[in-house]
Coordinates of C-alpha atoms and ligand atoms in Angstrom, one line a residue:
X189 CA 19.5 28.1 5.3
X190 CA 18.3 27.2 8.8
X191 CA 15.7 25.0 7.3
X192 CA 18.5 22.7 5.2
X193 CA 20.5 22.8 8.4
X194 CA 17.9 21.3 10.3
X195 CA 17.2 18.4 7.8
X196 CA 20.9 17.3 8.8
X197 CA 20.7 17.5 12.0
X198 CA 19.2 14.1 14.1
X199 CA 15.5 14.8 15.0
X200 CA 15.1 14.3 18.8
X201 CA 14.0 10.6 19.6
X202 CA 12.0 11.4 22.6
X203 CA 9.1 8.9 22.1
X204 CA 9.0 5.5 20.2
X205 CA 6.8 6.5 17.6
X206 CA 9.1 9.5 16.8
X207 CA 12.1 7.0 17.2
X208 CA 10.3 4.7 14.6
X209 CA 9.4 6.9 11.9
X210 CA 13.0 8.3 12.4
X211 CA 14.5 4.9 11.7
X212 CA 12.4 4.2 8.9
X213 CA 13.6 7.1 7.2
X214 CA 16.9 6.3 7.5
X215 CA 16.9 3.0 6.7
X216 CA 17.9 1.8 10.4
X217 CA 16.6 -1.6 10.9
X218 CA 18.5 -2.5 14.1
X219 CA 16.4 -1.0 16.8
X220 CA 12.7 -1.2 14.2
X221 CA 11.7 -4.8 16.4
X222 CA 12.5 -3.4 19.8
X223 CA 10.4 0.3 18.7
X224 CA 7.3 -2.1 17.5
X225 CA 7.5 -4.0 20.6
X226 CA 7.5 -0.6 22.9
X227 CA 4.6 1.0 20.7
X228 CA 2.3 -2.8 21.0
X229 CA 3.4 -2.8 24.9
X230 CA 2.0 0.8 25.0
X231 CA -0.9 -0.3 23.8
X232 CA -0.7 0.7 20.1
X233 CA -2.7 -1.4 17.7
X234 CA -0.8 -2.7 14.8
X235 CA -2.9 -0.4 12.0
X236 CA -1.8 2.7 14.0
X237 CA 1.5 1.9 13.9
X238 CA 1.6 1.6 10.2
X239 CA -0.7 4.9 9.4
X240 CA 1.0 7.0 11.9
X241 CA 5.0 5.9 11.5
X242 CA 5.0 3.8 8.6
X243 CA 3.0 5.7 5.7
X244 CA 4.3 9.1 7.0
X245 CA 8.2 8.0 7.3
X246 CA 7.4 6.9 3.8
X247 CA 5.9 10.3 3.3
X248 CA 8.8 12.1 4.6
X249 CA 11.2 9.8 2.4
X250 CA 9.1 10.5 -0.7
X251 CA 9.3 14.8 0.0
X252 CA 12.6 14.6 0.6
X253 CA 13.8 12.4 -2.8
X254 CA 11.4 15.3 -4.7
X255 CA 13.4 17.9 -2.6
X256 CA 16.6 16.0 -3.7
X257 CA 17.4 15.7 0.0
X258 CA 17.3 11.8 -0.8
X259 CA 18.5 9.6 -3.3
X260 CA 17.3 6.1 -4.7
X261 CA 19.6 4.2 -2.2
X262 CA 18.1 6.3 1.0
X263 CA 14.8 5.4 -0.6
X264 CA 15.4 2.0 -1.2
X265 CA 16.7 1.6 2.5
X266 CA 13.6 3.1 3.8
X267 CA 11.5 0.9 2.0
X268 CA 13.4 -2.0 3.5
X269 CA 13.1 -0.9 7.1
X270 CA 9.2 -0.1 6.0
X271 CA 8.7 -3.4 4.8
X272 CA 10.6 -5.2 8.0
X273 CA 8.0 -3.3 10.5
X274 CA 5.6 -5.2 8.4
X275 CA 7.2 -8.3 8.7
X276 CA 7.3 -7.7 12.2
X277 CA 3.1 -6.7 12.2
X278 CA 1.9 -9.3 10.3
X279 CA 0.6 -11.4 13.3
X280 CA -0.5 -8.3 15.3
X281 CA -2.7 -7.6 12.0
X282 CA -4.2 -10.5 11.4
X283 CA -5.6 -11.3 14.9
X284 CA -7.0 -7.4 14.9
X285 CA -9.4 -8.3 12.6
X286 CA -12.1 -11.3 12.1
X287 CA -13.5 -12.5 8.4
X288 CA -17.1 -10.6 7.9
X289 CA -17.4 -11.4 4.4
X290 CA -15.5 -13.2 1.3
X291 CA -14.9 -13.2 -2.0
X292 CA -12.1 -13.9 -4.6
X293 CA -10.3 -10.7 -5.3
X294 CA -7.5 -10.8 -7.7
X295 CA -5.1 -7.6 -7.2
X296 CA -1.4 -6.3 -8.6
X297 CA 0.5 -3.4 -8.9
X298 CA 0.1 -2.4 -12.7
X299 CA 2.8 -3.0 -15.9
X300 CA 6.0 -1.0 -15.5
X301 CA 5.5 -0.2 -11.6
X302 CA 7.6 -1.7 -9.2
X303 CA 5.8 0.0 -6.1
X304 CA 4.4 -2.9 -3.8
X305 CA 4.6 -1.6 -0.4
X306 CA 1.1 0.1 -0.7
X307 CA -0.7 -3.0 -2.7
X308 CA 0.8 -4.8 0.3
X309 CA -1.0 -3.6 2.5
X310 CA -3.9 -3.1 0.7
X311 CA -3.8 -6.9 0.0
X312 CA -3.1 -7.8 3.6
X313 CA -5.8 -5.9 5.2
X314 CA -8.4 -7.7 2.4
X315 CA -7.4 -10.9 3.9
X316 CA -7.7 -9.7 7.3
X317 CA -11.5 -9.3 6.9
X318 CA -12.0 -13.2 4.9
X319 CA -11.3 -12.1 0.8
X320 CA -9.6 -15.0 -1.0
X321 CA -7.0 -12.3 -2.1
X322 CA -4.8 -13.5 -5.1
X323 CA -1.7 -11.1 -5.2
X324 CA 0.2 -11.2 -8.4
X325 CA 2.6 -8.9 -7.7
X326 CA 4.1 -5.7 -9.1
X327 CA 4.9 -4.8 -12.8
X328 CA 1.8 -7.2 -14.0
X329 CA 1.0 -7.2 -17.7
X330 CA -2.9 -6.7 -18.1
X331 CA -3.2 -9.5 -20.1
X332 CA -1.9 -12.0 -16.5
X333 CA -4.2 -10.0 -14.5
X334 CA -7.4 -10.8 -16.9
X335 CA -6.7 -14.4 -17.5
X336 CA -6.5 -15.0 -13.9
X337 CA -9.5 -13.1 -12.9
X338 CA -11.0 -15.1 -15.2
X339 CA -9.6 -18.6 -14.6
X340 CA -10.2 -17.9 -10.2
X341 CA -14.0 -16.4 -11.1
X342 CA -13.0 -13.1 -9.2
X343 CA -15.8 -10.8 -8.0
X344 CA -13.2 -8.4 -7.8
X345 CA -9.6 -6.6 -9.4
X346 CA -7.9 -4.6 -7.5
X347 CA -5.2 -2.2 -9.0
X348 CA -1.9 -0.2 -7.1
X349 CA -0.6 2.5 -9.4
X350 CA 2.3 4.8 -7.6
X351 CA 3.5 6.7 -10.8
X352 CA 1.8 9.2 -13.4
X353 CA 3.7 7.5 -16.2
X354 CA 2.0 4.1 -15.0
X355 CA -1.3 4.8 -14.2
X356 CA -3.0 4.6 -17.4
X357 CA -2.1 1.1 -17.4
X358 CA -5.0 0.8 -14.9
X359 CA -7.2 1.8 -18.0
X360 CA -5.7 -0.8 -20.3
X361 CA -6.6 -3.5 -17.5
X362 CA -10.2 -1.9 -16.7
X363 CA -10.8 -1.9 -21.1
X364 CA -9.1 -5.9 -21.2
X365 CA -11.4 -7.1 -18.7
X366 CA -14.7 -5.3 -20.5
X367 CA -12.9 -7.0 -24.2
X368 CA -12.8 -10.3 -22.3
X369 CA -16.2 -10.3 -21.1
X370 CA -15.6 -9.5 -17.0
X371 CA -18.2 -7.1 -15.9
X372 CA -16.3 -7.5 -12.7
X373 CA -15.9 -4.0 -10.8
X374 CA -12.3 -2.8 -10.3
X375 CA -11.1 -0.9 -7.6
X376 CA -8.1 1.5 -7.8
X377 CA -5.4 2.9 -5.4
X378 CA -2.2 4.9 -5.4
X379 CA -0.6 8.2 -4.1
X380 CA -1.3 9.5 -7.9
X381 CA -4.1 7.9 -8.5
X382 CA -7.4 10.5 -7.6
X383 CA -11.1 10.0 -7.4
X384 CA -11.6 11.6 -10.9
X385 CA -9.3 9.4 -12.9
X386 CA -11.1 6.3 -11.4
X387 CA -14.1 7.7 -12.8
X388 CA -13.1 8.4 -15.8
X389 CA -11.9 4.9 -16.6
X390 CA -15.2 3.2 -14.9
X391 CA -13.2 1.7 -11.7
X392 CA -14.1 2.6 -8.0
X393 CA -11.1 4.5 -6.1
X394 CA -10.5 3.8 -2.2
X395 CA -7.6 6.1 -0.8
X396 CA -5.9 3.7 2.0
X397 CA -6.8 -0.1 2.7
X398 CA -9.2 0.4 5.3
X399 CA -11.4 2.2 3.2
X400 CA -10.4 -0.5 0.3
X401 CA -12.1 -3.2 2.5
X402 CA -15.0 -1.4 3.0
X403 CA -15.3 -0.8 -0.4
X404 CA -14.4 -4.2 -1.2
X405 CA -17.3 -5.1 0.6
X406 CA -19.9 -3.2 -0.9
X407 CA -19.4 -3.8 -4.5
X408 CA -19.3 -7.2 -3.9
X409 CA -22.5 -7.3 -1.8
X410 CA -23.6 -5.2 -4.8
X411 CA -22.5 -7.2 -7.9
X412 CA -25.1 -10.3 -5.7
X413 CA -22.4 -12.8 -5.0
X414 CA -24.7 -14.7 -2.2
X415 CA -22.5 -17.5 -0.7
X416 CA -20.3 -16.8 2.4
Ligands
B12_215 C1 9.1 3.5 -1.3 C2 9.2 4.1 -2.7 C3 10.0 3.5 -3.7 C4 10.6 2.1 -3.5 C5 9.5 1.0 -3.7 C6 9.7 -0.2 -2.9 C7 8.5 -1.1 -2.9 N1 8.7 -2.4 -2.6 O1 7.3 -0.7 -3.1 C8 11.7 2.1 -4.5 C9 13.0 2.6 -3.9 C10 12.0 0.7 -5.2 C11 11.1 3.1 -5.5 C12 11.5 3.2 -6.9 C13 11.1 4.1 -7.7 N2 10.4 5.2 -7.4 CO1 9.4 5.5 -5.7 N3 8.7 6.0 -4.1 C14 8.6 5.4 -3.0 C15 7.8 6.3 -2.0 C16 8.9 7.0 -1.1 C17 6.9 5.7 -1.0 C18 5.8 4.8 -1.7 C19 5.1 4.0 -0.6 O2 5.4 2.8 -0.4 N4 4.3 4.6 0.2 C20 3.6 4.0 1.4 C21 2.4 3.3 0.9 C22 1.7 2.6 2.1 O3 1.5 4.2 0.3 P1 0.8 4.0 -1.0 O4 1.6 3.1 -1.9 O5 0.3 5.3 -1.5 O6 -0.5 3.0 -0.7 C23 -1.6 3.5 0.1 C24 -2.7 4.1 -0.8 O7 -2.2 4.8 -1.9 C25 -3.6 3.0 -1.1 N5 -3.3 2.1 -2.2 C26 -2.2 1.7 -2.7 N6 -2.3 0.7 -3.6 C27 -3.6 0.4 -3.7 C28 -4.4 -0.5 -4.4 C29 -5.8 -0.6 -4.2 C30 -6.5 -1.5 -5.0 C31 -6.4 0.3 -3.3 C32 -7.9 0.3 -3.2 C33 -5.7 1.2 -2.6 C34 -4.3 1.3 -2.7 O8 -3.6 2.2 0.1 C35 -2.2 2.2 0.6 C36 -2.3 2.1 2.1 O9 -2.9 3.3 2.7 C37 7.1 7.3 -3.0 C38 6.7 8.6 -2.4 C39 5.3 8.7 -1.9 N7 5.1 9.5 -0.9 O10 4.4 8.0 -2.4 C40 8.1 7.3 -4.1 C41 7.5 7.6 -5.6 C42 6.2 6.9 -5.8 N8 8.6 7.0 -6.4 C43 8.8 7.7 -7.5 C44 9.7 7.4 -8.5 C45 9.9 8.4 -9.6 C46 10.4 6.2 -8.4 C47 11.5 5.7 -9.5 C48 11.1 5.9 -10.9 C49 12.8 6.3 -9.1 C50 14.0 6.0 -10.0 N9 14.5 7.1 -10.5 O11 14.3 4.9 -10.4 C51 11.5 4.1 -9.2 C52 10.4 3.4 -9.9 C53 10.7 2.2 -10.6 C54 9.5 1.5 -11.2 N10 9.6 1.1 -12.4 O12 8.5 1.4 -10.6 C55 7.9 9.0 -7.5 C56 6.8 8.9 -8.6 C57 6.5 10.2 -9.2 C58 5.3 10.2 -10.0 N11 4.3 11.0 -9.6 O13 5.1 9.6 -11.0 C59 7.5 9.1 -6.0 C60 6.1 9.8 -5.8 C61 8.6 9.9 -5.3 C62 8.7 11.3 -5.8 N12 8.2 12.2 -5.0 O14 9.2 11.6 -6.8 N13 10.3 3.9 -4.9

């Protein structure tokens, strides 16, 4: 069909951002620095780049693996080349944003899920705005993610979940921090994750990192840590 065609066919890389989100999703790294340079020239700052080429090149990649357009290597390249513009960011993002507030905020990507690129951010952006942020990774049991919100007095736990089948590990955490004595709210993210299902397991849901940080901010105002 004209629509399969056109998947094969090179989209037209008339502007760097199109250029960028079109090397992302395939994976291209070689020309990633030169694009990021072009877009922060143009004036671009660092967060835009990321919502508006990184997350939707990741988008793309994702519809396309469901369509079966894409396989796991395809995928894995893209998440490389999403994870180099990062790289490439990372001083860009720290200097757009000044510490308002702090906190000790223990986050991870739960048990049996690999996806970090999301967490990442999430984690990166928490730092940005003056959270001690203590990232533990991906694929972390509950049991490492209470003991060390308990041994670094976190005010906070935040939790990345990117599949159906690992998402109710976010309850098992939210129920071993209650067993354990941490009153300590948790906040949860993740394209499956939804408003409802944070509800239902008593955690707080923030849908990309700048509202995360926001978030962040208010429930630890709220649980009356004082001390800047
Ligand atoms: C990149 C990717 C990978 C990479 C991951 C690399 C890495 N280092 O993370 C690789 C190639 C390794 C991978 C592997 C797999 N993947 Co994958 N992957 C993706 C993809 C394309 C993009 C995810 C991503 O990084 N998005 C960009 C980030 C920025 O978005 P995000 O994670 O949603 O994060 C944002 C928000 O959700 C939120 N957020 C995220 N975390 C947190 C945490 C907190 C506390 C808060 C507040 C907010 C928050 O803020 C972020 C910034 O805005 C998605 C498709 C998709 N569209 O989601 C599939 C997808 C998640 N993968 C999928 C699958 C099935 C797999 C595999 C099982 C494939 C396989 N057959 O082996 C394995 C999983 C192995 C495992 N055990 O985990 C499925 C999951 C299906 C489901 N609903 O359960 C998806 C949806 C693809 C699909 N359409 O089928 N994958």
């Amino acid at each position: 069909t004209a629509l399969a065609l056109s998947r094969q066919e090179p989209t037209p890389v008339s502007t760097p951002e199109v250029a960028l989100r079109e090397h992302i999703k395939q994976g291209e790294k070689a020309q990633l620095a030169g694009l990021v340079e072009e877009l922060l020239a143009a004036g671009w700052p660092a967060m835009q780049i990321i919502d508006d080429c990184v997350i939707s090149a990741l988008d793309k990649v994702g519809e396309l693996y469901t369509e079966r357009v894409f396989f796991l290597p395809q995928l894995l390249l893209s998440a490389a080349a999403a994870e180099h513009v990062f790289q490439l960011l990372q001083k860009e993002l720290a200097n757009e944003e000044s510490a308002t507030h702090s906190g000790v905020i223990v986050i991870a990507t739960v048990a049996g899920d690999i996806h970090d690129i999301g967490k990442n951010i999430v984690a990166l952006m928490l730092r940005n705005h003056g959270f001690k942020v203590i990232d533990l990774g991906k694929d972390v049991s509950s049991e490492r993610i209470v003991a060390t919100a308990q041994a670094e007095q976190a005010d906070l736990v935040g939790l990345s979940a990117l599949m159906t089948t690992t998402m109710p590990g976010m309850a098992d955490v939210v129920a071993a921090l209650r067993v354990a004595g941490l009153q300590i709210p948790v906040l949860v993210g993740g394209a499956v994750v939804t408003p409802a299902y944070a509800d239902s397991i008593g955690a707080h849901y923030a849908a990309d990192a700048t509202l995360a940080v926001k978030l962040a901010q208010e429930l630890i105002c709220d649980n009356g840590r004082e001390e800047a």
